[in-house]
mmCIF file of C-alpha atoms in Angstrom:
data_model
loop_
_atom_site.group_PDB
_atom_site.id
_atom_site.type_symbol
_atom_site.label_atom_id
_atom_site.label_comp_id
_atom_site.label_asym_id
_atom_site.label_seq_id
_atom_site.Cartn_x
_atom_site.Cartn_y
_atom_site.Cartn_z
ATOM 1 C CA MET T 27 61.954 105.483 76.537
ATOM 2 C CA TYR T 28 63.189 107.750 73.799
ATOM 3 C CA ARG T 29 62.773 110.832 75.979
ATOM 4 C CA THR T 30 64.673 109.079 78.835
ATOM 5 C CA LEU T 31 67.515 108.025 76.476
ATOM 6 C CA LEU T 32 67.696 111.551 75.015
ATOM 7 C CA ALA T 33 67.975 112.975 78.551
ATOM 8 C CA LEU T 34 70.693 110.737 79.392
ATOM 9 C CA VAL T 35 72.639 111.406 76.281
ATOM 10 C CA LEU T 36 72.172 115.229 76.718
ATOM 11 C CA ALA T 37 73.264 114.983 80.460
ATOM 12 C CA LEU T 38 76.381 113.053 79.416
ATOM 13 C CA THR T 39 77.080 115.636 76.638
ATOM 14 C CA ILE T 40 76.763 118.641 79.186
ATOM 15 C CA SER T 41 78.952 116.765 81.718
ATOM 16 C CA VAL T 42 81.690 116.218 79.221
ATOM 17 C CA ALA T 43 81.307 119.769 77.938
ATOM 18 C CA ASP T 44 81.714 120.974 81.564
ATOM 19 C CA ALA T 45 84.642 118.796 82.339
ATOM 20 C CA ALA T 46 86.304 119.937 79.008
ATOM 21 C CA GLY T 47 86.162 123.394 80.250
ATOM 22 C CA LEU T 48 88.445 122.549 83.131
ATOM 23 C CA LEU T 49 90.571 119.931 81.406
ATOM 24 C CA ASN T 50 92.872 121.030 78.692
ATOM 25 C CA THR T 51 96.558 120.807 77.833
ATOM 26 C CA GLN T 52 97.703 123.952 79.845
ATOM 27 C CA ALA T 53 95.690 123.044 82.850
ATOM 28 C CA VAL T 54 97.139 119.338 82.977
ATOM 29 C CA GLU T 55 100.679 120.541 82.261
ATOM 30 C CA SER T 56 100.615 123.163 84.973
ATOM 31 C CA ALA T 57 98.814 121.230 87.636
ATOM 32 C CA ALA T 58 100.810 121.082 90.909
ATOM 33 C CA PHE T 59 100.238 119.524 94.314
ATOM 34 C CA THR T 60 98.003 121.225 96.849
ATOM 35 C CA GLU T 61 96.973 120.202 100.221
ATOM 36 C CA LYS T 62 93.346 120.132 99.058
ATOM 37 C CA LEU T 63 93.101 116.835 97.038
ATOM 38 C CA PRO T 64 90.799 116.491 93.939
ATOM 39 C CA SER T 65 87.341 114.912 94.146
ATOM 40 C CA LYS T 66 87.107 111.268 93.474
ATOM 41 C CA GLU T 67 83.998 111.735 91.361
ATOM 42 C CA VAL T 68 85.162 114.528 89.106
ATOM 43 C CA GLU T 69 87.993 114.572 86.491
ATOM 44 C CA SER T 70 90.775 116.946 87.626
ATOM 45 C CA PRO T 71 93.992 118.206 85.912
ATOM 46 C CA LEU T 72 96.133 117.023 88.761
ATOM 47 C CA THR T 73 94.800 113.662 88.719
ATOM 48 C CA VAL T 74 95.275 113.197 85.080
ATOM 49 C CA LYS T 75 98.889 114.142 85.661
ATOM 50 C CA VAL T 76 99.429 111.969 88.571
ATOM 51 C CA GLU T 77 98.094 109.048 86.637
ATOM 52 C CA VAL T 78 100.060 109.560 83.626
ATOM 53 C CA LEU T 79 103.351 109.943 85.898
ATOM 54 C CA LEU T 80 102.428 106.691 87.593
ATOM 55 C CA ASP T 81 101.918 104.948 84.421
ATOM 56 C CA ARG T 82 105.245 105.935 82.872
ATOM 57 C CA ALA T 83 107.009 104.960 86.220
ATOM 58 C CA HIS T 84 105.366 101.418 85.786
ATOM 59 C CA PHE T 85 102.990 101.872 88.773
ATOM 60 C CA SER T 86 99.784 101.413 86.763
ATOM 61 C CA PRO T 87 96.666 103.295 87.881
ATOM 62 C CA GLY T 88 94.661 101.288 85.465
ATOM 63 C CA GLU T 89 92.549 103.111 83.097
ATOM 64 C CA ILE T 90 93.591 106.851 83.173
ATOM 65 C CA ASP T 91 90.259 108.553 83.799
ATOM 66 C CA GLY T 92 91.282 111.677 85.582
ATOM 67 C CA LYS T 93 89.607 110.444 88.826
ATOM 68 C CA LEU T 94 91.431 110.016 92.200
ATOM 69 C CA GLY T 95 89.859 106.608 92.724
ATOM 70 C CA GLU T 96 90.761 103.329 94.257
ATOM 71 C CA ASN T 97 93.152 102.136 91.686
ATOM 72 C CA VAL T 98 95.175 105.511 91.747
ATOM 73 C CA GLU T 99 95.443 105.056 95.553
ATOM 74 C CA LYS T 100 96.783 101.449 94.978
ATOM 75 C CA ALA T 101 99.379 102.508 92.591
ATOM 76 C CA ILE T 102 100.495 105.425 94.978
ATOM 77 C CA THR T 103 100.845 102.989 97.828
ATOM 78 C CA ALA T 104 102.944 100.700 95.652
ATOM 79 C CA TYR T 105 105.056 103.610 94.430
ATOM 80 C CA SER T 106 105.522 104.798 98.190
ATOM 81 C CA GLU T 107 106.571 101.244 99.366
ATOM 82 C CA ALA T 108 109.156 100.951 96.330
ATOM 83 C CA HIS T 109 110.627 104.361 97.040
ATOM 84 C CA GLY T 110 110.787 104.217 100.869
ATOM 85 C CA LEU T 111 107.952 106.878 101.403
ATOM 86 C CA THR T 112 105.446 106.966 104.087
ATOM 87 C CA ALA T 113 102.654 108.366 101.963
ATOM 88 C CA GLY T 114 100.626 104.952 102.005
ATOM 89 C CA GLY T 115 97.745 105.644 99.453
ATOM 90 C CA ASN T 116 97.760 109.454 99.890
ATOM 91 C CA LEU T 117 99.049 111.874 97.467
ATOM 92 C CA THR T 118 101.581 113.896 99.603
ATOM 93 C CA GLY T 119 104.026 116.629 98.860
ATOM 94 C CA GLU T 120 106.900 114.230 99.315
ATOM 95 C CA LEU T 121 105.423 111.696 96.747
ATOM 96 C CA TRP T 122 104.538 114.491 94.382
ATOM 97 C CA ALA T 123 108.088 115.863 94.386
ATOM 98 C CA MET T 124 109.431 112.519 93.383
ATOM 99 C CA LEU T 125 106.700 111.714 90.805
ATOM 100 C CA SER T 126 107.068 115.211 89.109
ATOM 101 C CA ALA T 127 110.901 114.796 88.752
ATOM 102 C CA ASP T 128 109.867 113.498 85.348
ATOM 103 C CA THR T 129 109.483 116.630 83.532
ATOM 104 C CA ARG T 130 108.443 115.422 80.188
ATOM 105 C CA PRO T 131 105.142 116.645 78.751
ATOM 106 C CA VAL T 132 102.092 114.816 80.395
ATOM 107 C CA LEU T 133 99.930 115.117 77.246
ATOM 108 C CA THR T 134 101.031 114.692 73.678
ATOM 109 C CA ALA T 135 99.565 115.631 70.237
ATOM 110 C CA TYR T 136 98.633 112.719 67.877
ATOM 111 C CA VAL T 137 97.641 112.780 64.356
ATOM 112 C CA LEU T 138 94.944 110.299 63.299
ATOM 113 C CA THR T 139 95.994 108.041 60.499
ATOM 114 C CA GLU T 140 94.096 106.133 57.907
ATOM 115 C CA ASN T 141 95.066 102.883 59.650
ATOM 116 C CA ASP T 142 93.347 104.326 62.949
ATOM 117 C CA LEU T 143 90.285 104.948 61.008
ATOM 118 C CA LYS T 144 89.953 101.649 58.909
ATOM 119 C CA GLY T 145 90.002 99.129 61.710
ATOM 120 C CA PRO T 146 88.413 96.825 60.989
ATOM 121 C CA PHE T 147 85.915 97.164 63.766
ATOM 122 C CA LEU T 148 83.168 95.146 65.322
ATOM 123 C CA LYS T 149 80.471 97.708 65.962
ATOM 124 C CA LYS T 150 78.347 95.329 67.943
ATOM 125 C CA ILE T 151 79.854 92.897 70.285
ATOM 126 C CA PRO T 152 77.655 89.989 71.467
ATOM 127 C CA ALA T 153 76.847 90.139 75.101
ATOM 128 C CA LYS T 154 76.899 86.275 75.611
ATOM 129 C CA LEU T 155 79.949 84.305 75.042
ATOM 130 C CA GLU T 156 78.140 81.580 73.049
ATOM 131 C CA ASP T 157 77.241 84.298 70.474
ATOM 132 C CA MET T 158 80.962 85.173 70.118
ATOM 133 C CA LYS T 159 82.149 81.842 68.898
ATOM 134 C CA GLY T 160 81.142 82.224 65.305
ATOM 135 C CA LEU T 161 83.149 85.512 64.793
ATOM 136 C CA LYS T 162 86.504 85.423 63.404
ATOM 137 C CA ALA T 163 87.861 88.202 65.789
ATOM 138 C CA ILE T 164 86.524 90.183 68.546
ATOM 139 C CA ARG T 165 87.835 93.527 67.443
ATOM 140 C CA TYR T 166 87.494 97.129 68.916
ATOM 141 C CA ARG T 167 83.943 98.490 68.569
ATOM 142 C CA ASN T 168 85.121 101.737 66.982
ATOM 143 C CA VAL T 169 88.005 104.387 66.592
ATOM 144 C CA ARG T 170 87.391 105.805 70.067
ATOM 145 C CA GLU T 171 87.775 102.676 71.905
ATOM 146 C CA ALA T 172 90.936 101.769 69.892
ATOM 147 C CA LEU T 173 92.515 105.271 70.649
ATOM 148 C CA ALA T 174 91.568 105.122 74.379
ATOM 149 C CA GLU T 175 93.309 101.832 74.843
ATOM 150 C CA LYS T 176 96.282 102.918 72.754
ATOM 151 C CA PHE T 177 96.729 105.786 75.216
ATOM 152 C CA HIS T 178 95.708 103.839 78.226
ATOM 153 C CA MET T 179 92.673 106.095 78.929
ATOM 154 C CA SER T 180 88.960 105.992 79.425
ATOM 155 C CA GLU T 181 86.758 106.853 76.349
ATOM 156 C CA ARG T 182 85.085 109.539 78.367
ATOM 157 C CA LEU T 183 88.486 111.205 79.083
ATOM 158 C CA LEU T 184 89.456 111.068 75.377
ATOM 159 C CA ALA T 185 86.230 113.024 74.746
ATOM 160 C CA VAL T 186 86.795 115.580 77.410
ATOM 161 C CA LEU T 187 90.444 116.245 76.295
ATOM 162 C CA ASN T 188 89.139 116.590 72.633
ATOM 163 C CA PRO T 189 85.662 118.184 72.923
ATOM 164 C CA GLN T 190 85.642 119.282 69.267
ATOM 165 C CA SER T 191 86.940 116.045 67.732
ATOM 166 C CA LYS T 192 84.566 113.418 65.778
ATOM 167 C CA PHE T 193 87.555 111.040 65.400
ATOM 168 C CA ASN T 194 86.753 110.354 61.749
ATOM 169 C CA ARG T 195 89.428 112.232 59.655
ATOM 170 C CA ALA T 196 92.856 111.156 58.789
ATOM 171 C CA GLY T 197 95.109 114.058 59.665
ATOM 172 C CA GLU T 198 92.975 115.352 62.549
ATOM 173 C CA LYS T 199 95.067 116.215 65.524
ATOM 174 C CA ILE T 200 94.048 115.130 69.026
ATOM 175 C CA VAL T 201 95.692 115.372 72.382
ATOM 176 C CA ALA T 202 96.223 112.127 74.630
ATOM 177 C CA PRO T 203 98.440 111.029 77.552
ATOM 178 C CA ASN T 204 102.109 110.800 76.754
ATOM 179 C CA VAL T 205 102.441 107.161 77.731
ATOM 180 C CA ILE T 206 103.886 105.703 74.518
ATOM 181 C CA ALA T 207 106.987 107.488 73.357
ATOM 182 C CA HIS T 208 108.659 107.010 76.870
ATOM 183 C CA GLU T 209 108.808 103.226 76.244
ATOM 184 C CA THR T 210 111.183 103.611 73.150
ATOM 185 C CA GLY T 211 114.566 102.930 73.843
ATOM 186 C CA GLU T 212 113.888 102.189 77.655
ATOM 187 C CA THR T 213 116.040 99.582 79.219
ATOM 188 C CA LYS T 214 114.106 96.307 79.229
ATOM 189 C CA ARG T 215 113.209 95.233 82.737
ATOM 190 C CA SER T 216 113.644 91.572 83.740
ATOM 191 C CA VAL T 217 110.906 90.213 86.226
ATOM 192 C CA ALA T 218 112.102 87.337 88.560
ATOM 193 C CA LYS T 219 108.930 86.900 90.546
ATOM 194 C CA ILE T 220 105.364 88.075 90.433
ATOM 195 C CA GLU T 221 103.103 88.362 93.519
ATOM 196 C CA VAL T 222 99.401 88.329 93.314
ATOM 197 C CA ASP T 223 97.551 89.691 96.430
ATOM 198 C CA LYS T 224 94.077 88.150 96.228
ATOM 199 C CA GLN T 225 92.716 90.320 98.961
ATOM 200 C CA ARG T 226 94.050 93.560 97.733
ATOM 201 C CA GLN T 227 93.515 92.796 94.089
ATOM 202 C CA THR T 228 97.029 93.766 93.015
ATOM 203 C CA VAL T 229 99.855 92.360 91.024
ATOM 204 C CA LYS T 230 103.491 93.185 91.745
ATOM 205 C CA ALA T 231 106.578 92.309 89.766
ATOM 206 C CA TYR T 232 109.939 91.979 91.287
ATOM 207 C CA SER T 233 113.700 91.916 90.081
ATOM 208 C CA GLN T 234 116.085 89.220 91.043
ATOM 209 C CA SER T 235 117.367 91.473 93.802
ATOM 210 C CA GLY T 236 113.915 91.947 95.127
ATOM 211 C CA ASP T 237 113.215 95.520 93.829
ATOM 212 C CA LEU T 238 109.598 96.299 92.803
ATOM 213 C CA LEU T 239 109.643 96.788 89.168
ATOM 214 C CA ALA T 240 106.077 97.221 88.280
ATOM 215 C CA PHE T 241 102.658 97.346 89.938
ATOM 216 C CA TYR T 242 99.172 96.687 88.521
ATOM 217 C CA PRO T 243 95.769 96.764 89.800
ATOM 218 C CA ALA T 244 93.954 93.498 89.068
ATOM 219 C CA THR T 245 90.699 91.519 89.228
ATOM 220 C CA VAL T 246 91.686 88.222 90.997
ATOM 221 C CA GLY T 247 89.289 85.223 91.191
ATOM 222 C CA SER T 248 85.677 84.472 91.682
ATOM 223 C CA GLU T 249 83.338 82.213 93.716
ATOM 224 C CA GLU T 250 82.813 80.037 90.731
ATOM 225 C CA LYS T 251 86.642 79.398 90.192
ATOM 226 C CA PRO T 252 88.604 80.594 93.161
ATOM 227 C CA THR T 253 92.170 81.627 92.298
ATOM 228 C CA PRO T 254 94.673 79.097 93.677
ATOM 229 C CA ASP T 255 96.899 79.334 96.708
ATOM 230 C CA GLY T 256 100.684 78.812 96.731
ATOM 231 C CA THR T 257 103.137 79.225 93.793
ATOM 232 C CA LEU T 258 102.742 78.521 90.249
ATOM 233 C CA LYS T 259 105.072 79.078 87.207
ATOM 234 C CA ILE T 260 104.650 80.803 83.921
ATOM 235 C CA ILE T 261 104.478 78.279 81.137
ATOM 236 C CA SER T 262 103.330 80.359 78.118
ATOM 237 C CA ILE T 263 103.202 83.782 76.807
ATOM 238 C CA ASP T 264 100.853 84.422 73.988
ATOM 239 C CA ALA T 265 99.740 87.608 72.219
ATOM 240 C CA ASN T 266 96.300 87.919 70.709
ATOM 241 C CA PRO T 267 95.105 84.689 72.133
ATOM 242 C CA THR T 268 91.930 82.754 71.337
ATOM 243 C CA TYR T 269 89.517 81.803 74.380
ATOM 244 C CA ARG T 270 88.479 78.253 74.939
ATOM 245 C CA TYR T 271 85.368 77.842 77.194
ATOM 246 C CA ASN T 272 85.400 74.900 79.467
ATOM 247 C CA PRO T 273 81.766 73.800 80.349
ATOM 248 C CA GLU T 274 83.016 72.169 83.605
ATOM 249 C CA TYR T 275 83.333 75.699 84.999
ATOM 250 C CA LYS T 276 79.624 76.297 84.489
ATOM 251 C CA PHE T 277 79.885 80.223 84.312
ATOM 252 C CA ARG T 278 76.779 82.036 85.034
ATOM 253 C CA GLY T 279 74.905 83.101 81.926
ATOM 254 C CA VAL T 280 76.599 80.466 79.673
ATOM 255 C CA LYS T 281 74.370 77.580 78.658
ATOM 256 C CA SER T 282 76.488 75.673 76.444
ATOM 257 C CA LYS T 283 77.409 72.207 77.707
ATOM 258 C CA LYS T 284 80.214 71.802 75.004
ATOM 259 C CA ALA T 285 83.538 73.549 74.794
ATOM 260 C CA PHE T 286 83.768 76.293 72.250
ATOM 261 C CA VAL T 287 86.604 78.668 70.995
ATOM 262 C CA ILE T 288 86.267 82.454 70.702
ATOM 263 C CA GLY T 289 88.573 84.286 68.218
ATOM 264 C CA PRO T 290 91.342 86.625 69.177
ATOM 265 C CA GLY T 291 91.063 90.390 69.606
ATOM 266 C CA PRO T 292 91.107 93.090 72.301
ATOM 267 C CA ASN T 293 87.339 92.331 73.226
ATOM 268 C CA ASN T 294 87.890 88.672 73.420
ATOM 269 C CA PRO T 295 87.136 87.562 77.187
ATOM 270 C CA VAL T 296 91.061 87.317 78.010
ATOM 271 C CA GLY T 297 91.874 90.404 75.928
ATOM 272 C CA ASN T 298 94.969 90.629 73.779
ATOM 273 C CA GLU T 299 97.566 88.918 75.957
ATOM 274 C CA TRP T 300 97.693 85.636 77.963
ATOM 275 C CA ILE T 301 100.401 84.591 80.463
ATOM 276 C CA GLY T 302 99.602 81.089 81.126
ATOM 277 C CA LEU T 303 100.271 79.463 84.416
ATOM 278 C CA SER T 304 101.146 75.950 85.618
ATOM 279 C CA LYS T 305 97.583 75.143 86.633
ATOM 280 C CA GLU T 306 95.278 74.247 83.664
ATOM 281 C CA GLY T 307 92.865 77.037 82.806
ATOM 282 C CA TYR T 308 94.634 79.745 84.824
ATOM 283 C CA GLY T 309 96.677 82.778 83.546
ATOM 284 C CA ILE T 310 97.347 86.496 83.824
ATOM 285 C CA HIS T 311 95.457 88.183 80.874
ATOM 286 C CA GLY T 312 93.865 91.239 79.530
ATOM 287 C CA THR T 313 90.230 92.322 79.604
ATOM 288 C CA PRO T 314 87.562 93.854 77.303
ATOM 289 C CA GLU T 315 86.503 96.074 80.023
ATOM 290 C CA PRO T 316 89.405 98.087 81.477
ATOM 291 C CA SER T 317 87.233 100.297 83.513
ATOM 292 C CA LYS T 318 86.130 97.313 85.608
ATOM 293 C CA VAL T 319 89.687 96.084 86.682
ATOM 294 C CA SER T 320 89.936 95.591 90.301
ATOM 295 C CA LYS T 321 86.209 96.480 90.588
ATOM 296 C CA ALA T 322 84.437 93.315 89.282
ATOM 297 C CA GLU T 323 84.787 89.699 89.492
ATOM 298 C CA SER T 324 87.118 87.628 87.159
ATOM 299 C CA HIS T 325 86.442 84.008 86.239
ATOM 300 C CA GLY T 326 89.243 82.826 88.393
ATOM 301 C CA CYS T 327 92.174 84.243 86.650
ATOM 302 C CA ILE T 328 94.173 87.466 87.116
ATOM 303 C CA ARG T 329 92.806 90.232 84.912
ATOM 304 C CA LEU T 330 94.663 93.324 84.031
ATOM 305 C CA THR T 331 93.980 96.079 81.502
ATOM 306 C CA ASN T 332 95.046 94.992 77.965
ATOM 307 C CA TRP T 333 98.119 97.508 77.901
ATOM 308 C CA ASP T 334 99.239 96.442 81.457
ATOM 309 C CA ALA T 335 99.027 92.712 80.509
ATOM 310 C CA VAL T 336 101.139 93.349 77.294
ATOM 311 C CA GLN T 337 103.692 95.289 79.436
ATOM 312 C CA LEU T 338 103.980 92.617 81.968
ATOM 313 C CA ALA T 339 104.278 89.910 79.203
ATOM 314 C CA SER T 340 107.346 91.878 77.823
ATOM 315 C CA MET T 341 109.146 91.656 81.092
ATOM 316 C CA VAL T 342 108.614 87.868 81.918
ATOM 317 C CA LYS T 343 109.723 84.553 80.566
ATOM 318 C CA LYS T 344 108.669 81.011 81.034
ATOM 319 C CA GLY T 345 109.539 79.621 84.482
ATOM 320 C CA VAL T 346 109.067 82.847 86.429
ATOM 321 C CA PRO T 347 107.285 81.997 89.759
ATOM 322 C CA VAL T 348 103.861 83.641 90.486
ATOM 323 C CA GLU T 349 103.087 83.598 94.267
ATOM 324 C CA PHE T 350 99.496 83.858 95.318
ATOM 325 C CA GLU T 351 98.969 85.575 98.607
ATOM 326 C CA ASN T 352 96.112 87.041 100.804
ATOM 327 C CA SER T 353 96.882 90.240 102.582
ATOM 328 C CA GLN T 354 94.630 89.389 105.395
ATOM 329 C CA ALA T 355 96.174 86.079 105.981
ATOM 330 C CA LYS T 356 99.626 87.693 105.964
ATOM 331 C CA GLY T 357 99.118 90.478 107.928
ATOM 332 C CA SER T 358 93.618 78.280 72.963
ATOM 333 C CA HIS T 359 93.083 79.463 76.800
ATOM 334 C CA GLN T 360 90.619 79.443 79.467
ATOM 335 C CA LEU T 361 89.635 82.563 81.652
#
């Protein structure tokens, strides 16, 4: 077992080292569109650049990981629709020209602070919900996870962009996606309607005039607790929510027959943001596992990355309608 684990760690280290040789600030900043698209399995400078530009335009690719995957394609599709392009989910020269009109640096230097390092952190997060109920808060596991979420990226990409960093010293300079500074001074967007597509696993936010203001990949519903049809309304917006387990839902892996509450934090089952809807137990919320958004079941609600949930919450208010649709048919809080 030890040899197997050692081999896996070594393989991952080599993989990160190899990727780091291709992914650096110069390569990402100078990346440009070519007819030959990047691989969906391997990180590329062009994909990192596209993901950052989409994120800054409010068309979220989910977790920025450098791979041209399904969530990036969904964001490209939404961006194309919003701008009257015919690209669909494909990265085309026309779409690239519009995206790359944003000429601000794609990556930024960030200096680690004492606050970044001191946490507090929760090194081992219980796998079972019942085992979380006695904890005061479900915090980040470590500095790397906190930094990755701060910059909307995967922990692996953080390591690839900073191959020499140990993330353990105040004053240490790292490189990360430039997705924070652009929000400062930005005109606040006001969302008048949210559309949740249960089939495509997406969330779209519209203005009063019908313009698409923001897009997010999402995990929508489950067999245990199907997401509702029709239209609901936002009834609450809560940062750092607690999570209340309702035994009536009988989630797989939960044995408790009594309700219990789990403390707040980014690794709480509903993440660090809750947008409550007008059906008990349903809401739009964050997640402790951003890499699984749009790729794994939710317990009936609408799950976004933590940062996307926070962004959406900043643009809505109570009373905003949330319409649940199915693209095939068309043509304390609970998860």
